[in-house]
PDB file of C-alpha atoms in Angstrom:
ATOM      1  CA  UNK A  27      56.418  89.464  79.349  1.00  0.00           C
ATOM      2  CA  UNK A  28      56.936  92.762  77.015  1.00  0.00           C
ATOM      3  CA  UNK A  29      56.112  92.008  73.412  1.00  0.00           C
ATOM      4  CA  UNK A  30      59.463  91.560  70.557  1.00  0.00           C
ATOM      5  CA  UNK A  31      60.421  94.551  68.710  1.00  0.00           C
ATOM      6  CA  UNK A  32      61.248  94.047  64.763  1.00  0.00           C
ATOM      7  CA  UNK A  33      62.510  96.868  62.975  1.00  0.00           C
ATOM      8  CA  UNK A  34      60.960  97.301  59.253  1.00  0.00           C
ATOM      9  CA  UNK A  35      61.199 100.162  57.078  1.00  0.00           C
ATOM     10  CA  UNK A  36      57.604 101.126  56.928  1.00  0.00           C
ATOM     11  CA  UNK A  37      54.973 100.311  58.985  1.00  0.00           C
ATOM     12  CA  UNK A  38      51.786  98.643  57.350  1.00  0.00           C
ATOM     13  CA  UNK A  39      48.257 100.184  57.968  1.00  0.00           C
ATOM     14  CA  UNK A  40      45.710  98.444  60.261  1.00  0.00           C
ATOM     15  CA  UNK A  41      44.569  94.929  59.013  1.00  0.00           C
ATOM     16  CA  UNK A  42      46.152  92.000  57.643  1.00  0.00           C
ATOM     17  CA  UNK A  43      50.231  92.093  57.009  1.00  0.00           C
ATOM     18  CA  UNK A  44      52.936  89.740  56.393  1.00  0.00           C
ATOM     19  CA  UNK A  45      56.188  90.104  58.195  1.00  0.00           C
ATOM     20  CA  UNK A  46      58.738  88.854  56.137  1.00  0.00           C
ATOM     21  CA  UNK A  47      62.928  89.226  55.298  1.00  0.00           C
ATOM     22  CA  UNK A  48      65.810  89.102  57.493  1.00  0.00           C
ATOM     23  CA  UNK A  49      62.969  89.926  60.847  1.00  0.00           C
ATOM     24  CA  UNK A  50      60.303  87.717  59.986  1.00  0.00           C
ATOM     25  CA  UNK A  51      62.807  84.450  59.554  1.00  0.00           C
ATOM     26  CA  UNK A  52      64.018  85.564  62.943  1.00  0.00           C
ATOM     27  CA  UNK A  53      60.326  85.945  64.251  1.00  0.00           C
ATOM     28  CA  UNK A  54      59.381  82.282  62.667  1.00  0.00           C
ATOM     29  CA  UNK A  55      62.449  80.161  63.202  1.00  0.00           C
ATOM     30  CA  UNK A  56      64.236  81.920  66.131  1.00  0.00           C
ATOM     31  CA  UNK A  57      61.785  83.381  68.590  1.00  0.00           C
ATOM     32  CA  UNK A  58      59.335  80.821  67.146  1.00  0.00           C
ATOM     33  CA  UNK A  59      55.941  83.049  67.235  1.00  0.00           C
ATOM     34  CA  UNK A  60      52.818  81.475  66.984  1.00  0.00           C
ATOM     35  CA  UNK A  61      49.347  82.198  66.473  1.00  0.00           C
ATOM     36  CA  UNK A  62      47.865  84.307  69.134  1.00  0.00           C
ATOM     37  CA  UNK A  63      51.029  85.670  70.559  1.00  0.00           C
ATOM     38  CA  UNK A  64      52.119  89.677  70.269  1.00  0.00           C
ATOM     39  CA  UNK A  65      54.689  91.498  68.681  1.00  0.00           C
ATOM     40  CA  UNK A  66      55.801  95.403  68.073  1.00  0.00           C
ATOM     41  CA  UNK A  67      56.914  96.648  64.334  1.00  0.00           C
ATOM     42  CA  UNK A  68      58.958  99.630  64.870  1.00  0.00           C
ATOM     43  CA  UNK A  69      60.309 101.741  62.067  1.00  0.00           C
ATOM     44  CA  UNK A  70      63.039 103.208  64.193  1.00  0.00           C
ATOM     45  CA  UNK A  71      61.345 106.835  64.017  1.00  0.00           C
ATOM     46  CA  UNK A  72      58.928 106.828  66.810  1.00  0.00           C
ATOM     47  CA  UNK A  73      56.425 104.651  64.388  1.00  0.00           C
ATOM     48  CA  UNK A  74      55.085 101.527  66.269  1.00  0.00           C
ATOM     49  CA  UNK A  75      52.009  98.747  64.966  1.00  0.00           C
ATOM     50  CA  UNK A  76      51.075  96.686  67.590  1.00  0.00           C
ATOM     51  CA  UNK A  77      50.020  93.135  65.823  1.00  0.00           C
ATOM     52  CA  UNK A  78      48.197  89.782  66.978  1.00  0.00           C
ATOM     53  CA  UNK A  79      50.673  86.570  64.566  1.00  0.00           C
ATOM     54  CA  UNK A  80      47.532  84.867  62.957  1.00  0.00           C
ATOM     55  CA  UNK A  81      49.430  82.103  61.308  1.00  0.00           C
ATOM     56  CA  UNK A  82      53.546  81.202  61.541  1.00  0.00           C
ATOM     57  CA  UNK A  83      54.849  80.465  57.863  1.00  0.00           C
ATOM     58  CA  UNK A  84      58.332  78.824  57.353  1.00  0.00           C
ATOM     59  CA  UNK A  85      60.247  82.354  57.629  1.00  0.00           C
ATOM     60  CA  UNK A  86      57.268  85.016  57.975  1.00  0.00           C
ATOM     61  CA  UNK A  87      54.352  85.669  59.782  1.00  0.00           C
ATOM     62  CA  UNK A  88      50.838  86.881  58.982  1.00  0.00           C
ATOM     63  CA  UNK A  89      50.054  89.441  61.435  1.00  0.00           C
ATOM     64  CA  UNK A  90      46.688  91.200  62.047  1.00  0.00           C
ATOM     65  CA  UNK A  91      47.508  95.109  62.784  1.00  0.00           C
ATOM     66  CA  UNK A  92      45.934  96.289  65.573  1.00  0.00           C
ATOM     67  CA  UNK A  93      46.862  99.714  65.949  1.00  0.00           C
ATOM     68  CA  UNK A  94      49.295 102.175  64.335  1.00  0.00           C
ATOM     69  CA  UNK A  95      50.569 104.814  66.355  1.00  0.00           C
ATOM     70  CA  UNK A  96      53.997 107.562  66.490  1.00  0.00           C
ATOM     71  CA  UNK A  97      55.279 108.164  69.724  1.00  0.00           C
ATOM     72  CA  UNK A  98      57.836 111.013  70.324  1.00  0.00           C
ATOM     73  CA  UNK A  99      61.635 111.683  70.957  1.00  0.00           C
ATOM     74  CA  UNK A 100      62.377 112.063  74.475  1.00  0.00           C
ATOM     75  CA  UNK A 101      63.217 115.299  75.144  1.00  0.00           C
ATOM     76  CA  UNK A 102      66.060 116.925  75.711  1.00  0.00           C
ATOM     77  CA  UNK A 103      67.781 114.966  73.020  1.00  0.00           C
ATOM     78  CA  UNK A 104      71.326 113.506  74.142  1.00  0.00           C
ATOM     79  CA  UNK A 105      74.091 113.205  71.702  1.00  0.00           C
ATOM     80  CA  UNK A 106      77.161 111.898  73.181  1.00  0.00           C
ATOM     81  CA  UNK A 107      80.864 112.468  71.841  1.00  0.00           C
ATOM     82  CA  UNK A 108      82.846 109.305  72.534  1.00  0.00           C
ATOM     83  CA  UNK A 109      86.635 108.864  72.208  1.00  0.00           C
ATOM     84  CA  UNK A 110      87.346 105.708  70.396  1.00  0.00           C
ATOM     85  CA  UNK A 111      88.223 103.188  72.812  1.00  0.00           C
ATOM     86  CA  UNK A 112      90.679 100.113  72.951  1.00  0.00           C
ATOM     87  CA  UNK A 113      89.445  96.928  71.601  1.00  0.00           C
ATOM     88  CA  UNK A 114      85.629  95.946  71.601  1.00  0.00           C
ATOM     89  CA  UNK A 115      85.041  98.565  74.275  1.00  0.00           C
ATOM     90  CA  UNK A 116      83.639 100.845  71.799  1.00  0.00           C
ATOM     91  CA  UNK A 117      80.913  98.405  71.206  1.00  0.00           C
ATOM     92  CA  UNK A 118      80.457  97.858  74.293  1.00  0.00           C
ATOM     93  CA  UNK A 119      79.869 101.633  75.520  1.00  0.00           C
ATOM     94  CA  UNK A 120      77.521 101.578  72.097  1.00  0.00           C
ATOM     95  CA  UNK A 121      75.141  99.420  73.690  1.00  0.00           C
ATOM     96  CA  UNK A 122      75.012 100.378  76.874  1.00  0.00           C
ATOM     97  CA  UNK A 123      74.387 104.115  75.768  1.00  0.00           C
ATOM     98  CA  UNK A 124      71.843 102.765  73.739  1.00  0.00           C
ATOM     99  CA  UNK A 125      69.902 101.008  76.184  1.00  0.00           C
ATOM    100  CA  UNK A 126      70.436 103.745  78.401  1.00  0.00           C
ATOM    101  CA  UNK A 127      68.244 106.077  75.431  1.00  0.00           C
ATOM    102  CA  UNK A 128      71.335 108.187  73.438  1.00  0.00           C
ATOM    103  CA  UNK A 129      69.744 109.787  70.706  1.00  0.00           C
ATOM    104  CA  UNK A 130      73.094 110.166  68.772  1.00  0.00           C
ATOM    105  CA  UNK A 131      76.846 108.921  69.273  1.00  0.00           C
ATOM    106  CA  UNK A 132      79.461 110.528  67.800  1.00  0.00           C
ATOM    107  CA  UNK A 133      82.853 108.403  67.437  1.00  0.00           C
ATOM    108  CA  UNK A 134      85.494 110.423  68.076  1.00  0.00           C
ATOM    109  CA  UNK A 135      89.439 110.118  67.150  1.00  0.00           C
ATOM    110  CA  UNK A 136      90.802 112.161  69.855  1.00  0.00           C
ATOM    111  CA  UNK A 137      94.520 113.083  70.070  1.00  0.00           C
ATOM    112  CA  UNK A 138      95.067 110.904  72.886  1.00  0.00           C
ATOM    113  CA  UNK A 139      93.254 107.583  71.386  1.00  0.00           C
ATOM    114  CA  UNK A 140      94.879 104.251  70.786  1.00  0.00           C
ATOM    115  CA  UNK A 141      92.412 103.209  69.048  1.00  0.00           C
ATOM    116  CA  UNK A 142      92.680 104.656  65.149  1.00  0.00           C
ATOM    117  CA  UNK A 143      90.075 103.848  62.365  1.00  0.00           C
ATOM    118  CA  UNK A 144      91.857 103.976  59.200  1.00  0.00           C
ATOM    119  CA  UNK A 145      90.665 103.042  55.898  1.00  0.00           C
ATOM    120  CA  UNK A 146      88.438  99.548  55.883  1.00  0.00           C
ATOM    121  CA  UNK A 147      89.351  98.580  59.700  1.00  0.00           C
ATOM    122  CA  UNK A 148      87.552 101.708  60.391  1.00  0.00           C
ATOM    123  CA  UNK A 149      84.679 101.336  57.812  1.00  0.00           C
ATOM    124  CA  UNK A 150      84.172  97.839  59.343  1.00  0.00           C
ATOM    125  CA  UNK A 151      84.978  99.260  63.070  1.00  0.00           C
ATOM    126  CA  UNK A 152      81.639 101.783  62.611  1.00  0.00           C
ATOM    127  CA  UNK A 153      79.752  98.858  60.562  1.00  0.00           C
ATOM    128  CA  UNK A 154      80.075  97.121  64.130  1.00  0.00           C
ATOM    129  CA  UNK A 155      78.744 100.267  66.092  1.00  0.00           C
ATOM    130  CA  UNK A 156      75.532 100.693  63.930  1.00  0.00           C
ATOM    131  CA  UNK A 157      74.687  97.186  64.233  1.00  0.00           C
ATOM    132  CA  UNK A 158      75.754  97.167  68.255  1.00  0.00           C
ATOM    133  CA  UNK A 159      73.155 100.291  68.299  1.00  0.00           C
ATOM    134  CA  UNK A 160      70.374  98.662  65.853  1.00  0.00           C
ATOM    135  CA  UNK A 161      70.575  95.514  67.970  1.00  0.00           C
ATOM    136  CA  UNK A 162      70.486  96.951  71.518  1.00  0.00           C
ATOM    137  CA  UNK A 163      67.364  99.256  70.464  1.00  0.00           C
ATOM    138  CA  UNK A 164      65.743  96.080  69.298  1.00  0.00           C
ATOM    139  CA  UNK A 165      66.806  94.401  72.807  1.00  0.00           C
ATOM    140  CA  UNK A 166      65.509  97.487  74.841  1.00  0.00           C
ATOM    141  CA  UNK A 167      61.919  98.403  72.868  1.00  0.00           C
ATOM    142  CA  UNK A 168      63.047 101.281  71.886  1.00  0.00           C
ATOM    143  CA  UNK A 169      61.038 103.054  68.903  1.00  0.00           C
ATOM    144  CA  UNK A 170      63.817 105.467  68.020  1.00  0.00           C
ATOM    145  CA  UNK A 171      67.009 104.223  66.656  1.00  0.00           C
ATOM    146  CA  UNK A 172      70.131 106.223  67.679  1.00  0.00           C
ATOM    147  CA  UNK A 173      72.135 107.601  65.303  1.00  0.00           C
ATOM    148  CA  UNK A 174      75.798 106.402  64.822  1.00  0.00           C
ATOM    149  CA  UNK A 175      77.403 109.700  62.928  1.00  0.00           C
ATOM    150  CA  UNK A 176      80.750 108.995  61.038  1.00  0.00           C
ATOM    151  CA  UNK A 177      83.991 109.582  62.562  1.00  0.00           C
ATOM    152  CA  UNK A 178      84.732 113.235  63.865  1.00  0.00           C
ATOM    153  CA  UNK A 179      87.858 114.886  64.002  1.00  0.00           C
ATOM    154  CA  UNK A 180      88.216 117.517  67.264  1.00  0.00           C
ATOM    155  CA  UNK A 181      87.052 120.110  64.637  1.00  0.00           C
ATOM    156  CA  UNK A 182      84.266 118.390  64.126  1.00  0.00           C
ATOM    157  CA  UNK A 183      83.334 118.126  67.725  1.00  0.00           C
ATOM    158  CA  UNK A 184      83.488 121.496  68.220  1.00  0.00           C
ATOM    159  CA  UNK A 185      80.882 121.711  65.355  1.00  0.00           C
ATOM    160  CA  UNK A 186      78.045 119.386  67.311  1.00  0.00           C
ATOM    161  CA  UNK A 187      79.087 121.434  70.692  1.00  0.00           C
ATOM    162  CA  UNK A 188      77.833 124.655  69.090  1.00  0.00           C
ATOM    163  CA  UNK A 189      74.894 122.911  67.930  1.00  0.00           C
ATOM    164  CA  UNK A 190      73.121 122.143  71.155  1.00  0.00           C
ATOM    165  CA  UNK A 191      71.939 124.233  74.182  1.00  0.00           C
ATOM    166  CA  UNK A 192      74.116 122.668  76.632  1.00  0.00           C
ATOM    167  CA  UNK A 193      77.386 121.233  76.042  1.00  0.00           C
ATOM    168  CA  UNK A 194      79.012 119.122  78.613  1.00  0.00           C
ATOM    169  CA  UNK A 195      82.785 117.945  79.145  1.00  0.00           C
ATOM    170  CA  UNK A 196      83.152 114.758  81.470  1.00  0.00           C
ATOM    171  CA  UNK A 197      86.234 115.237  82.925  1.00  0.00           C
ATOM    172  CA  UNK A 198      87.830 113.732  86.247  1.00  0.00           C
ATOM    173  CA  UNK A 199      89.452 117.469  87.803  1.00  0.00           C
ATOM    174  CA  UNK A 200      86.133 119.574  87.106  1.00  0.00           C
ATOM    175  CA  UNK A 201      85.082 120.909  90.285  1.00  0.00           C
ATOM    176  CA  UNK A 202      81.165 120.389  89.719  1.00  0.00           C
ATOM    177  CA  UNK A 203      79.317 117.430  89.212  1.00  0.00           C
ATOM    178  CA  UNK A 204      76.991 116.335  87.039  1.00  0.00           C
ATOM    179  CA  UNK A 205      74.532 115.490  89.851  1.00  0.00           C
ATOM    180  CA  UNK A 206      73.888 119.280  90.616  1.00  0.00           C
ATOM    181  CA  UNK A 207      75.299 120.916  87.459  1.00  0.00           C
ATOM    182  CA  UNK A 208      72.383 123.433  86.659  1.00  0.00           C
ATOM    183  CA  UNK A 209      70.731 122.246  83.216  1.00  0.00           C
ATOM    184  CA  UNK A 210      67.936 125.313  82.853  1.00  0.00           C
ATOM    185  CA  UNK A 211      70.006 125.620  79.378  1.00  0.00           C
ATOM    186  CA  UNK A 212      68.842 122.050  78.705  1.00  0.00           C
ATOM    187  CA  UNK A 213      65.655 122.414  77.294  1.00  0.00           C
ATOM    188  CA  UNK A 214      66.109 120.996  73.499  1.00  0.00           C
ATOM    189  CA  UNK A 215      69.502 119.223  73.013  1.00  0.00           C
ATOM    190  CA  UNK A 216      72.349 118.148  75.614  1.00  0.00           C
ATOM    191  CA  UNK A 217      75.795 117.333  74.352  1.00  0.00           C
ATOM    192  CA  UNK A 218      78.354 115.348  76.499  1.00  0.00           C
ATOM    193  CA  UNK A 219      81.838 114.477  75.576  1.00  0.00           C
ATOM    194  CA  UNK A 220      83.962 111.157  76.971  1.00  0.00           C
ATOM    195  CA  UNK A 221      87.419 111.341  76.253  1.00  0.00           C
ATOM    196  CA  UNK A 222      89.990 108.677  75.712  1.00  0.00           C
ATOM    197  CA  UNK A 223      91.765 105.878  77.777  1.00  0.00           C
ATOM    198  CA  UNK A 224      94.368 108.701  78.051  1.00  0.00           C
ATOM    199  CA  UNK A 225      92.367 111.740  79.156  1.00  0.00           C
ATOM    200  CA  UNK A 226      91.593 114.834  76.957  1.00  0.00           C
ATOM    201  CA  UNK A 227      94.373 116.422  75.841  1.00  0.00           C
ATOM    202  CA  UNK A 228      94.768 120.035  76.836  1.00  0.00           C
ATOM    203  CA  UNK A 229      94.328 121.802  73.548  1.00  0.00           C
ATOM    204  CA  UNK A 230      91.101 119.759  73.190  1.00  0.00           C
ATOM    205  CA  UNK A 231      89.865 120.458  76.543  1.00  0.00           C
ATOM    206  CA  UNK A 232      90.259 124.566  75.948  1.00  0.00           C
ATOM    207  CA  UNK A 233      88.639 124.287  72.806  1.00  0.00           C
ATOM    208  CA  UNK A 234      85.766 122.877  73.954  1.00  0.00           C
ATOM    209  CA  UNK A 235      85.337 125.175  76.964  1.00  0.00           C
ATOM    210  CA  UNK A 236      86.048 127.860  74.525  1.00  0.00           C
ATOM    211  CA  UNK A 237      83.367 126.720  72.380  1.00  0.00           C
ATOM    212  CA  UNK A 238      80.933 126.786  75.336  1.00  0.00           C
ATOM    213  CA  UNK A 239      80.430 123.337  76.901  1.00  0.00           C
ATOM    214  CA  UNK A 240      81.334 123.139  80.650  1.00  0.00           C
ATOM    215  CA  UNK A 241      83.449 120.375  82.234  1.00  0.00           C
ATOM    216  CA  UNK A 242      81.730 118.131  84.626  1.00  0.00           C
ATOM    217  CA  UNK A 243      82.774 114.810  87.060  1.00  0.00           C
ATOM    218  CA  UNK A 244      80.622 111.904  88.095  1.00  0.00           C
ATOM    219  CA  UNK A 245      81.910 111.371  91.088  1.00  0.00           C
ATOM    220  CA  UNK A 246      84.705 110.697  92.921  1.00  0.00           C
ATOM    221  CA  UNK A 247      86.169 107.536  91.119  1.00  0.00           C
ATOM    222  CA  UNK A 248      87.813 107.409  87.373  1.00  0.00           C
ATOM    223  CA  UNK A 249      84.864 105.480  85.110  1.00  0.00           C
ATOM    224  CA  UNK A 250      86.335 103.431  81.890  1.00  0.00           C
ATOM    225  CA  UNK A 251      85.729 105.929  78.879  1.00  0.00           C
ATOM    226  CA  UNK A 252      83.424 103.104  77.737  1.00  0.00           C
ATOM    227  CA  UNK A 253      81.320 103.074  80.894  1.00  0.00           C
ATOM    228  CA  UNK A 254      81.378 106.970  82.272  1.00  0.00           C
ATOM    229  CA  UNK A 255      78.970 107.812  78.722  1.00  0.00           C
ATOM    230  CA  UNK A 256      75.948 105.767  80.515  1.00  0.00           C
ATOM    231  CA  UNK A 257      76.952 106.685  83.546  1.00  0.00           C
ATOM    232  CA  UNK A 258      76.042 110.379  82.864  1.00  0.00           C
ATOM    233  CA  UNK A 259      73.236 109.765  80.782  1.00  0.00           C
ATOM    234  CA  UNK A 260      71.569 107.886  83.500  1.00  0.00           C
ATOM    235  CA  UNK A 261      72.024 110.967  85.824  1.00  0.00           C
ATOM    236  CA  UNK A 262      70.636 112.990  83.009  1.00  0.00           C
ATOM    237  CA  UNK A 263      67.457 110.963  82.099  1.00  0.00           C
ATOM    238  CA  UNK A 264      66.599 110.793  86.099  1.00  0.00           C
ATOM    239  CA  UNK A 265      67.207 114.926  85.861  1.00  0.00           C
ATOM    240  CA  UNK A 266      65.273 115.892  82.835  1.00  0.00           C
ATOM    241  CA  UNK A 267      61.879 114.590  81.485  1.00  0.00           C
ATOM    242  CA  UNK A 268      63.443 111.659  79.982  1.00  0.00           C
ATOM    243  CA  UNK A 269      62.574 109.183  82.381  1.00  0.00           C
ATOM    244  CA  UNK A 270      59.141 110.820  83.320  1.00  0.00           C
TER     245      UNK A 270
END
């Protein structure tokens, strides 16, 4: 059995430590740790202690540190544009991606989505995705959290798509698929964008080539919008060194 991940802010050096707040009640009265078992801190930046629980308190535990170590980014880093989906589907696609290793998400209010964040219901809406994300890095050991960016306008998107070496558009009438889409331009940061229930709308899609990025299909079926983002990074991790 892999050891529990709990996220702190700082890491503590080798030797004795206490893990307490909001993680170490969870540790103590949820997942009920007890002296001998194992457990991961992670700081969410590549930072990992690996600890021994020497005694269970009501809602901490004293840990003995074992080891301190930083571990780093997978490489090429994934960002991935997503349309805002209907309903929870945007959380859902959140922790999926997650799982799957996105290194950034991008929510994105496309012309075409039914989905609009306006005002609170969107503050709470992207409150929801950066716990979904916190969560499913927790759930999946990963020592990176992914970044949840604020909500970007098309112009905006076009900003992160000039940012990276490779910018891709999934899109169901590109004639090349991901699966043998050359990615020798691929050797720091990867961009992909997933539209809308609706499809990109044309004006967005010509911007984007225009701005570089290259449209791409999975295969021959139409994926959900929240569903086709870990669908392509999963081709993209088995392509790369991210899954090496």
């Amino acid at each position: 059995m892999t050891d529990p991940v709990f996220l702190i802010d700082e890491l503590p050096p080798v030797g004795p430590a206490v893990l307490d707040g909001p993680e170490g009640r969870h540790a103590a009265l949820v997942r009920r740790l007890g002296p001998g078992e194992t457990l991961l801190l992670a700081d969410g930046a590549g930072g990992q202690a690996s600890c021994v629980v020497v005694a269970a308190e009501r809602d901490s535990l004293r840990l003995d540190v074992r080891s301190v170590e930083q571990v780093l980014r997978p490489t090429p880093t994934v960002t991935v544009v997503q349309a805002l989906p209907k309903g929870d589907r945007g959380e859902a696609a959140v922790e999926m991606m997650t799982e799957a290793g996105v290194d950034v998400v991008v929510p994105w209010q496309a012309s075409r989505s039914v989905t609009r964040w306006k005002e609170a219901r969107g503050d709470k809406a992207l409150a929801r995705w950066r716990s979904t994300g916190r969560e499913a890095a927790k759930q999946s050991r990963r020592l990176w959290l992914p970044e949840i960016s604020d909500l970007a306008s098309t112009a905006d998107v076009l900003r992160v798509l000039g940012d990276v070496d490779l910018a891709l558009i999934l899109h169901e009438d590109a004639d090349e698929p991901l699966a043998v889409t050359p990615l020798d331009r691929a050797t720091g940061s990867v961009a992909l964008v997933v539209g809308p229930e609706g499809g990109i709308a044309p004006d967005e899609l010509n911007g984007f080539v225009a701005a570089g990025a290259r449209p791409v299909r999975l295969g021959p079926t139409v994926l959900r919008t929240s569903t086709a983002g870990v669908a392509a990074l999963a081709i993209l991790n088995a392509r790369t060194a991210r899954w090496t």
